[in-house]
Structures are given as structure tokens and as C-alpha cells.
PDB file of C-alpha atoms in Angstrom:
ATOM      1  CA  SER J   1       6.872   6.400  17.320  1.00 84.00           C
ATOM      2  CA  GLN J   2       7.393   3.612  14.736  1.00 85.00           C
ATOM      3  CA  THR J   3       9.246   4.063  11.933  1.00 91.00           C
ATOM      4  CA  ILE J   4      10.036   1.469   9.076  1.00 95.00           C
ATOM      5  CA  HIS J   5      13.598   1.052   6.876  1.00 96.00           C
ATOM      6  CA  GLN J   6      14.377  -0.430   3.403  1.00 97.00           C
ATOM      7  CA  TRP J   7      17.470  -1.229   2.145  1.00 95.00           C
ATOM      8  CA  PRO J   8      19.332  -0.697  -0.611  1.00 96.00           C
ATOM      9  CA  ALA J   9      17.110   2.085  -2.014  1.00 95.00           C
ATOM     10  CA  THR J  10      17.919   1.037  -5.413  1.00 96.00           C
ATOM     11  CA  LEU J  11      19.805  -2.156  -7.035  1.00 97.00           C
ATOM     12  CA  VAL J  12      20.632  -2.838 -10.528  1.00 97.00           C
ATOM     13  CA  GLN J  13      21.496  -6.511 -10.825  1.00 97.00           C
ATOM     14  CA  PRO J  14      22.073  -8.780 -14.171  1.00 97.00           C
ATOM     15  CA  VAL J  15      19.688 -11.991 -14.938  1.00 97.00           C
ATOM     16  CA  GLY J  16      20.761 -14.921 -12.986  1.00 97.00           C
ATOM     17  CA  SER J  17      22.060 -13.050  -9.923  1.00 97.00           C
ATOM     18  CA  PRO J  18      21.036 -13.650  -6.254  1.00 97.00           C
ATOM     19  CA  LEU J  19      18.667 -11.106  -4.477  1.00 97.00           C
ATOM     20  CA  SER J  20      18.360  -9.997  -1.029  1.00 97.00           C
ATOM     21  CA  LEU J  21      16.280  -6.839   0.364  1.00 98.00           C
ATOM     22  CA  GLU J  22      15.929  -6.146   3.699  1.00 98.00           C
ATOM     23  CA  CYS J  23      13.338  -4.450   5.781  1.00 98.00           C
ATOM     24  CA  THR J  24      13.143  -3.492   9.433  1.00 97.00           C
ATOM     25  CA  VAL J  25      10.628  -1.990  11.671  1.00 96.00           C
ATOM     26  CA  GLU J  26      11.396   0.036  15.017  1.00 95.00           C
ATOM     27  CA  GLY J  27       9.199   1.194  17.580  1.00 93.00           C
ATOM     28  CA  THR J  28       6.884  -1.689  17.805  1.00 90.00           C
ATOM     29  CA  SER J  29       6.874  -5.507  18.595  1.00 89.00           C
ATOM     30  CA  ASN J  30       5.335  -8.453  17.149  1.00 92.00           C
ATOM     31  CA  PRO J  31       4.121  -6.457  14.014  1.00 93.00           C
ATOM     32  CA  ASN J  32       2.587  -8.136  11.043  1.00 93.00           C
ATOM     33  CA  LEU J  33       4.896  -7.728   8.164  1.00 95.00           C
ATOM     34  CA  TYR J  34       4.056  -7.348   4.328  1.00 95.00           C
ATOM     35  CA  TRP J  35       6.164  -7.704   0.935  1.00 95.00           C
ATOM     36  CA  TYR J  36       4.436  -5.772  -2.114  1.00 94.00           C
ATOM     37  CA  ARG J  37       5.531  -5.574  -5.578  1.00 94.00           C
ATOM     38  CA  GLN J  38       4.543  -2.311  -7.864  1.00 92.00           C
ATOM     39  CA  ALA J  39       5.358  -3.135 -11.338  1.00 83.00           C
ATOM     40  CA  ALA J  40       4.779  -0.018 -13.843  1.00 75.00           C
ATOM     41  CA  GLY J  41       4.299   2.586 -11.177  1.00 64.00           C
ATOM     42  CA  ARG J  42       0.917   1.247 -10.753  1.00 78.00           C
ATOM     43  CA  GLY J  43      -1.086  -1.472  -8.700  1.00 83.00           C
ATOM     44  CA  LEU J  44       0.491  -3.104  -5.828  1.00 90.00           C
ATOM     45  CA  GLN J  45       0.763  -6.988  -5.807  1.00 89.00           C
ATOM     46  CA  LEU J  46       0.964  -8.872  -2.234  1.00 91.00           C
ATOM     47  CA  LEU J  47       3.989 -11.233  -2.292  1.00 93.00           C
ATOM     48  CA  PHE J  48       4.580 -12.354   0.967  1.00 94.00           C
ATOM     49  CA  TYR J  49       3.173 -11.654   4.554  1.00 92.00           C
ATOM     50  CA  SER J  50       4.091 -12.879   8.103  1.00 93.00           C
ATOM     51  CA  VAL J  51       2.666 -13.010  11.231  1.00 91.00           C
ATOM     52  CA  GLY J  52       5.555 -14.134  13.187  1.00 92.00           C
ATOM     53  CA  ILE J  53       9.235 -15.036  13.396  1.00 95.00           C
ATOM     54  CA  GLY J  54       9.509 -17.996  10.894  1.00 93.00           C
ATOM     55  CA  GLN J  55       5.890 -17.836   9.592  1.00 93.00           C
ATOM     56  CA  ILE J  56       5.837 -16.860   5.949  1.00 93.00           C
ATOM     57  CA  SER J  57       2.550 -16.879   3.980  1.00 91.00           C
ATOM     58  CA  SER J  58       3.135 -16.879   0.033  1.00 89.00           C
ATOM     59  CA  GLU J  59       0.537 -14.926  -2.345  1.00 84.00           C
ATOM     60  CA  VAL J  60       2.215 -15.832  -5.567  1.00 80.00           C
ATOM     61  CA  PRO J  61       4.201 -18.643  -6.642  1.00 66.00           C
ATOM     62  CA  GLN J  62       7.378 -17.490  -8.196  1.00 79.00           C
ATOM     63  CA  ASN J  63      11.322 -17.724  -7.689  1.00 89.00           C
ATOM     64  CA  LEU J  64      11.151 -15.133  -4.865  1.00 94.00           C
ATOM     65  CA  SER J  65      11.226 -16.183  -1.258  1.00 95.00           C
ATOM     66  CA  ALA J  66      11.224 -14.455   2.417  1.00 96.00           C
ATOM     67  CA  SER J  67      12.068 -15.274   5.545  1.00 97.00           C
ATOM     68  CA  ARG J  68      11.540 -13.550   9.259  1.00 97.00           C
ATOM     69  CA  PRO J  69      14.816 -14.237  11.209  1.00 96.00           C
ATOM     70  CA  GLN J  70      13.933 -11.762  14.088  1.00 96.00           C
ATOM     71  CA  ASP J  71      10.487 -10.353  15.103  1.00 95.00           C
ATOM     72  CA  ARG J  72      11.389  -7.060  13.315  1.00 95.00           C
ATOM     73  CA  GLN J  73      13.156  -7.929  10.233  1.00 97.00           C
ATOM     74  CA  PHE J  74      11.915  -9.316   6.862  1.00 97.00           C
ATOM     75  CA  ILE J  75      13.999 -10.500   3.943  1.00 98.00           C
ATOM     76  CA  LEU J  76      12.969 -10.536   0.360  1.00 97.00           C
ATOM     77  CA  SER J  77      15.489 -13.078  -1.452  1.00 96.00           C
ATOM     78  CA  SER J  78      15.930 -14.744  -4.693  1.00 96.00           C
ATOM     79  CA  LYS J  79      18.480 -17.526  -5.793  1.00 95.00           C
ATOM     80  CA  LYS J  80      18.211 -16.205  -9.635  1.00 96.00           C
ATOM     81  CA  LEU J  81      16.665 -13.345 -10.908  1.00 95.00           C
ATOM     82  CA  LEU J  82      14.482 -12.771 -13.811  1.00 94.00           C
ATOM     83  CA  LEU J  83      14.255  -9.843 -15.988  1.00 94.00           C
ATOM     84  CA  SER J  84      10.267  -9.982 -14.833  1.00 91.00           C
ATOM     85  CA  ASP J  85      11.612  -9.548 -11.056  1.00 93.00           C
ATOM     86  CA  SER J  86      12.088  -5.745 -11.677  1.00 93.00           C
ATOM     87  CA  GLY J  87       9.750  -3.209  -9.983  1.00 93.00           C
ATOM     88  CA  PHE J  88       9.457  -1.378  -6.862  1.00 94.00           C
ATOM     89  CA  TYR J  89       9.417  -3.458  -3.768  1.00 96.00           C
ATOM     90  CA  LEU J  90       7.693  -2.182  -0.700  1.00 95.00           C
ATOM     91  CA  CYS J  91       7.689  -3.215   2.518  1.00 97.00           C
ATOM     92  CA  ALA J  92       4.652  -2.981   5.234  1.00 96.00           C
ATOM     93  CA  TRP J  93       3.649  -3.292   8.713  1.00 94.00           C
ATOM     94  CA  ASP J  94       0.475  -3.297  10.877  1.00 92.00           C
ATOM     95  CA  LYS J  95      -0.413  -4.360  14.345  1.00 87.00           C
ATOM     96  CA  ARG J  96      -0.619  -8.120  15.079  1.00 73.00           C
ATOM     97  CA  ALA J  97      -4.458  -7.754  16.373  1.00 70.00           C
ATOM     98  CA  GLY J  98      -7.218  -6.185  15.131  1.00 66.00           C
ATOM     99  CA  THR J  99      -8.253  -5.732  11.084  1.00 65.00           C
ATOM    100  CA  THR J 100      -8.880  -2.139  11.704  1.00 71.00           C
ATOM    101  CA  ASP J 101      -5.301  -1.363  11.573  1.00 83.00           C
ATOM    102  CA  THR J 102      -3.702   0.738   9.138  1.00 90.00           C
ATOM    103  CA  GLN J 103      -0.574  -0.653   7.346  1.00 93.00           C
ATOM    104  CA  TYR J 104       2.569   1.808   6.888  1.00 94.00           C
ATOM    105  CA  PHE J 105       4.931   1.447   4.468  1.00 95.00           C
ATOM    106  CA  GLY J 106       8.775   1.897   4.053  1.00 96.00           C
ATOM    107  CA  PRO J 107      10.446   3.638   1.459  1.00 95.00           C
ATOM    108  CA  GLY J 108      10.856   1.288  -1.092  1.00 95.00           C
ATOM    109  CA  THR J 109      13.460  -0.437  -3.029  1.00 96.00           C
ATOM    110  CA  ARG J 110      14.009   0.217  -6.762  1.00 94.00           C
ATOM    111  CA  LEU J 111      15.096  -3.210  -8.612  1.00 95.00           C
ATOM    112  CA  THR J 112      16.354  -3.085 -11.939  1.00 96.00           C
ATOM    113  CA  VAL J 113      17.310  -6.515 -13.297  1.00 96.00           C
ATOM    114  CA  LEU J 114      19.396  -6.306 -16.699  1.00 96.00           C
TER     115      LEU J 114
ATOM    116  CA  ALA L   1     -12.955 -12.047  -2.688  1.00 79.00           C
ATOM    117  CA  GLN L   2     -12.333  -8.707  -2.063  1.00 86.00           C
ATOM    118  CA  SER L   3     -11.578  -6.138  -4.583  1.00 92.00           C
ATOM    119  CA  VAL L   4     -11.375  -2.296  -5.605  1.00 95.00           C
ATOM    120  CA  ALA L   5     -12.002  -0.413  -8.808  1.00 96.00           C
ATOM    121  CA  GLN L   6     -10.644   2.758  -9.559  1.00 96.00           C
ATOM    122  CA  PRO L   7     -11.845   3.894 -12.907  1.00 96.00           C
ATOM    123  CA  GLU L   8      -9.968   6.734 -13.731  1.00 96.00           C
ATOM    124  CA  ASP L   9      -6.613   6.366 -14.947  1.00 95.00           C
ATOM    125  CA  GLN L  10      -5.609  10.341 -14.457  1.00 97.00           C
ATOM    126  CA  VAL L  11      -7.543  13.222 -12.735  1.00 98.00           C
ATOM    127  CA  ASN L  12      -6.664  16.564 -13.966  1.00 98.00           C
ATOM    128  CA  VAL L  13      -8.172  19.606 -12.282  1.00 98.00           C
ATOM    129  CA  ALA L  14      -7.145  23.421 -11.796  1.00 98.00           C
ATOM    130  CA  GLU L  15      -5.103  24.480  -8.776  1.00 98.00           C
ATOM    131  CA  GLY L  16      -8.169  25.866  -6.526  1.00 97.00           C
ATOM    132  CA  ASN L  17     -10.723  23.862  -7.743  1.00 98.00           C
ATOM    133  CA  PRO L  18     -12.376  21.099  -5.975  1.00 97.00           C
ATOM    134  CA  LEU L  19     -11.153  17.658  -6.689  1.00 97.00           C
ATOM    135  CA  THR L  20     -12.872  13.898  -6.815  1.00 98.00           C
ATOM    136  CA  VAL L  21     -10.854  10.706  -7.128  1.00 98.00           C
ATOM    137  CA  LYS L  22     -13.375   7.850  -7.176  1.00 98.00           C
ATOM    138  CA  CYS L  23     -13.161   4.254  -5.805  1.00 98.00           C
ATOM    139  CA  THR L  24     -16.016   1.826  -5.619  1.00 98.00           C
ATOM    140  CA  TYR L  25     -15.392  -1.576  -3.821  1.00 96.00           C
ATOM    141  CA  SER L  26     -16.712  -5.135  -3.372  1.00 94.00           C
ATOM    142  CA  VAL L  27     -16.636  -7.650  -0.231  1.00 90.00           C
ATOM    143  CA  SER L  28     -18.642 -10.068   1.196  1.00 88.00           C
ATOM    144  CA  GLY L  29     -18.511  -8.430   4.927  1.00 86.00           C
ATOM    145  CA  ASN L  30     -18.185  -5.234   6.346  1.00 86.00           C
ATOM    146  CA  PRO L  31     -15.504  -3.213   4.569  1.00 90.00           C
ATOM    147  CA  TYR L  32     -12.569  -1.245   5.968  1.00 92.00           C
ATOM    148  CA  LEU L  33     -11.405   1.570   3.273  1.00 95.00           C
ATOM    149  CA  PHE L  34      -8.096   3.123   2.955  1.00 96.00           C
ATOM    150  CA  TRP L  35      -6.473   5.980   0.944  1.00 98.00           C
ATOM    151  CA  TYR L  36      -2.847   6.165   0.278  1.00 97.00           C
ATOM    152  CA  VAL L  37      -0.748   8.818  -1.765  1.00 97.00           C
ATOM    153  CA  GLN L  38       2.346   7.946  -3.571  1.00 95.00           C
ATOM    154  CA  TYR L  39       4.668  10.445  -4.592  1.00 92.00           C
ATOM    155  CA  PRO L  40       7.378   9.683  -7.587  1.00 87.00           C
ATOM    156  CA  ASN L  41       9.970   6.793  -6.012  1.00 83.00           C
ATOM    157  CA  ARG L  42       8.502   6.810  -2.663  1.00 88.00           C
ATOM    158  CA  GLY L  43       6.409   4.794  -0.322  1.00 90.00           C
ATOM    159  CA  LEU L  44       2.646   4.896  -0.007  1.00 93.00           C
ATOM    160  CA  GLN L  45       1.776   7.763   2.798  1.00 96.00           C
ATOM    161  CA  PHE L  46      -1.716   6.663   4.662  1.00 96.00           C
ATOM    162  CA  LEU L  47      -3.947   9.627   4.303  1.00 97.00           C
ATOM    163  CA  LEU L  48      -7.443   8.269   5.767  1.00 96.00           C
ATOM    164  CA  LYS L  49      -9.431   5.130   6.365  1.00 95.00           C
ATOM    165  CA  TYR L  50     -12.731   4.319   7.133  1.00 94.00           C
ATOM    166  CA  ILE L  51     -14.056   1.799   9.812  1.00 90.00           C
ATOM    167  CA  THR L  52     -17.278   2.743  11.204  1.00 85.00           C
ATOM    168  CA  GLY L  53     -19.521   5.611  12.253  1.00 85.00           C
ATOM    169  CA  ASP L  54     -19.240   8.916  10.160  1.00 88.00           C
ATOM    170  CA  ASN L  55     -19.762   8.342   6.726  1.00 92.00           C
ATOM    171  CA  LEU L  56     -17.354  11.356   6.196  1.00 95.00           C
ATOM    172  CA  VAL L  57     -13.893  10.605   7.444  1.00 96.00           C
ATOM    173  CA  LYS L  58     -11.336  13.428   7.290  1.00 96.00           C
ATOM    174  CA  GLY L  59      -7.728  12.692   6.710  1.00 95.00           C
ATOM    175  CA  SER L  60      -4.302  14.743   6.248  1.00 92.00           C
ATOM    176  CA  TYR L  61      -3.680  17.213   4.010  1.00 93.00           C
ATOM    177  CA  GLY L  62      -7.391  18.808   3.998  1.00 95.00           C
ATOM    178  CA  PHE L  63      -8.414  15.236   2.196  1.00 97.00           C
ATOM    179  CA  GLU L  64     -11.450  13.906   3.370  1.00 97.00           C
ATOM    180  CA  ALA L  65     -13.641  10.638   1.804  1.00 98.00           C
ATOM    181  CA  GLU L  66     -17.041   9.856   1.933  1.00 96.00           C
ATOM    182  CA  PHE L  67     -18.381   6.184   2.779  1.00 96.00           C
ATOM    183  CA  ASN L  68     -21.564   5.396   0.662  1.00 96.00           C
ATOM    184  CA  LYS L  69     -22.685   1.952   1.431  1.00 94.00           C
ATOM    185  CA  SER L  70     -25.454   1.344  -1.194  1.00 94.00           C
ATOM    186  CA  GLN L  71     -23.111   2.518  -3.816  1.00 96.00           C
ATOM    187  CA  THR L  72     -20.292   0.553  -2.275  1.00 96.00           C
ATOM    188  CA  SER L  73     -18.202   3.619  -2.906  1.00 97.00           C
ATOM    189  CA  PHE L  74     -15.480   5.554  -1.174  1.00 98.00           C
ATOM    190  CA  HIS L  75     -14.487   8.779  -3.111  1.00 98.00           C
ATOM    191  CA  LEU L  76     -11.656  10.769  -2.064  1.00 98.00           C
ATOM    192  CA  LYS L  77     -12.514  14.650  -1.923  1.00 98.00           C
ATOM    193  CA  LYS L  78     -10.873  17.761  -1.213  1.00 98.00           C
ATOM    194  CA  PRO L  79     -12.449  21.330  -1.380  1.00 97.00           C
ATOM    195  CA  SER L  80      -9.619  23.186  -3.419  1.00 97.00           C
ATOM    196  CA  ALA L  81      -6.539  21.349  -5.019  1.00 97.00           C
ATOM    197  CA  LEU L  82      -2.969  22.329  -4.677  1.00 97.00           C
ATOM    198  CA  VAL L  83      -0.350  21.945  -7.197  1.00 97.00           C
ATOM    199  CA  SER L  84       1.437  19.831  -4.611  1.00 95.00           C
ATOM    200  CA  ASP L  85      -1.414  17.322  -4.556  1.00 97.00           C
ATOM    201  CA  SER L  86      -0.655  15.890  -7.797  1.00 97.00           C
ATOM    202  CA  ALA L  87       0.695  12.284  -7.372  1.00 96.00           C
ATOM    203  CA  LEU L  88      -0.602   8.558  -7.623  1.00 96.00           C
ATOM    204  CA  TYR L  89      -3.683   7.996  -5.464  1.00 97.00           C
ATOM    205  CA  PHE L  90      -4.632   4.622  -4.058  1.00 97.00           C
ATOM    206  CA  CYS L  91      -7.800   3.230  -2.475  1.00 97.00           C
ATOM    207  CA  ALA L  92      -7.456  -0.236  -0.817  1.00 95.00           C
ATOM    208  CA  VAL L  93     -10.086  -2.417   1.426  1.00 93.00           C
ATOM    209  CA  ARG L  94      -9.700  -5.029   3.928  1.00 88.00           C
ATOM    210  CA  ASP L  95     -12.920  -7.557   4.628  1.00 81.00           C
ATOM    211  CA  GLU L  96     -13.845  -7.780   8.215  1.00 75.00           C
ATOM    212  CA  ASP L  97     -15.260 -11.004   7.618  1.00 72.00           C
ATOM    213  CA  THR L  98     -12.642 -13.140   5.862  1.00 70.00           C
ATOM    214  CA  GLY L  99     -10.070 -12.293   8.757  1.00 67.00           C
ATOM    215  CA  ARG L 100      -7.501 -11.720   5.936  1.00 71.00           C
ATOM    216  CA  ARG L 101      -4.706  -9.352   6.989  1.00 76.00           C
ATOM    217  CA  ALA L 102      -3.735  -8.232   3.653  1.00 81.00           C
ATOM    218  CA  LEU L 103      -4.815  -5.111   1.825  1.00 88.00           C
ATOM    219  CA  THR L 104      -6.401  -5.418  -1.682  1.00 91.00           C
ATOM    220  CA  PHE L 105      -5.446  -2.255  -3.501  1.00 93.00           C
ATOM    221  CA  GLY L 106      -6.956  -0.551  -6.639  1.00 94.00           C
ATOM    222  CA  SER L 107      -4.674   0.200  -9.722  1.00 93.00           C
ATOM    223  CA  GLY L 108      -4.193   3.798  -8.768  1.00 95.00           C
ATOM    224  CA  THR L 109      -5.429   7.019 -10.037  1.00 97.00           C
ATOM    225  CA  ARG L 110      -2.772   9.581 -11.289  1.00 96.00           C
ATOM    226  CA  LEU L 111      -4.036  13.250 -10.046  1.00 97.00           C
ATOM    227  CA  GLN L 112      -2.846  16.123 -11.907  1.00 97.00           C
ATOM    228  CA  VAL L 113      -3.244  19.827 -10.420  1.00 97.00           C
ATOM    229  CA  GLN L 114      -2.343  22.475 -13.104  1.00 96.00           C
ATOM    230  CA  PRO L 115      -1.205  25.864 -11.726  1.00 94.00           C
TER     231      PRO L 115
END
């Protein structure tokens, strides 16, 4: 069966510090990968998605970036965090082919920027 | 552009009573519809989806949803609510015609089941 991991689970960082959040998927190959941010415990905003190694699409311009160095690894980064970057970050995956596929989510990372 | 509306921020129901969480959608083509549940500080868990076929979809934990094309709705239902059903529920849509892979989510509805 497939599993998706995110780490760290929680993170407290000062404004202006760098960020690296990691997401890995097990039990599947060639997945589509997604980063979402959930602010104030409500709606989800799509940040980035990737259909393959090195292929990143950005949905919202901001000071975050994403990379996919390996097939099942997706990293969210920032060079300098802002207060507004605080939130709950969720990674998700689905199969490469077929728009009917279910998207599965990781456990999330709670980021607090002080 | 595709969109999802969940008109109720919160739904309160007594344990043992039926529950309904509302969702309406807007797409240009055929919709693929999903329901997810989120417990505090956790990721989203998949409950059920509608792709095609029978308008009544059954999912996990006794939940079901009814697809209504004329009303562009996909309401989540359960015949008898449990206290443990208290959580945040999200409806999401993917438009077949756009080929867009990412889901568009509603703003979420908090379900509170009272003992």
C-alpha cells in the first residue's frame, strides 16, 4: 500500500530564516505531487504541483519555492520566511494518469513564524 | 474556472440524528467530486468520490453523498451521527474538461455532534 510522509511535524522559525519541508511517498512510482497551505484551519490553497522530476508548476507567486529531486520526493523551501508564511502545510499525491484519481494527503507540517 | 461552495461554516447535530453537510460546485465540463475529513492537526482523509454512474455514492465510516447534476450539488450525508464524526469536512472538485490535476476545495464545514 502507498504511504506519504512529511517532516517535520511541527516547526517554529524566526522571521527571515530559511525553510525546508520534505515530503516522500512510498509504494508507488511516477506520482503527481502537490503542496497545499491551510491557513486559519480552513480552506486549502494550492502552492505547487509536480508531474515529474524537476517539473514544478507554481500556482501562487510568493517567497516559497519547490523542488522535486527524486521521483517520490517533494521539497518546499524558502530563503527568508515571512510572518505570513505561518500555516499548516500539506503534501498530497495522486497517480500520474487519469483525472478520476483520488488525491491522498500526508499528515502535514505546522509552521509557526515568529 | 472551477469552484466549490460550502455554505455552512458549522453544522450542529445531536448524536443519533441524521446529518447533512452541503456542497455546491461550478465547472465547465463534467465534475469529479470528492469529500475529505480533517481531524485537528491532521492531514485530510478521503471519504468518497463521485466519478460517474449511480448518483448515490457510499464511502468510509457510513458516509454517503448524493450527486445532483441539475442542482450542481454533492451533499454529504450520514443516517446516524456519532460524536466521533465531529471534524472539519471539505468538498472538492476536479473538472474533467480542463485536464487540471489539482483539486479545488471548498472553505470547509465544521461538524459538531453533541452527545
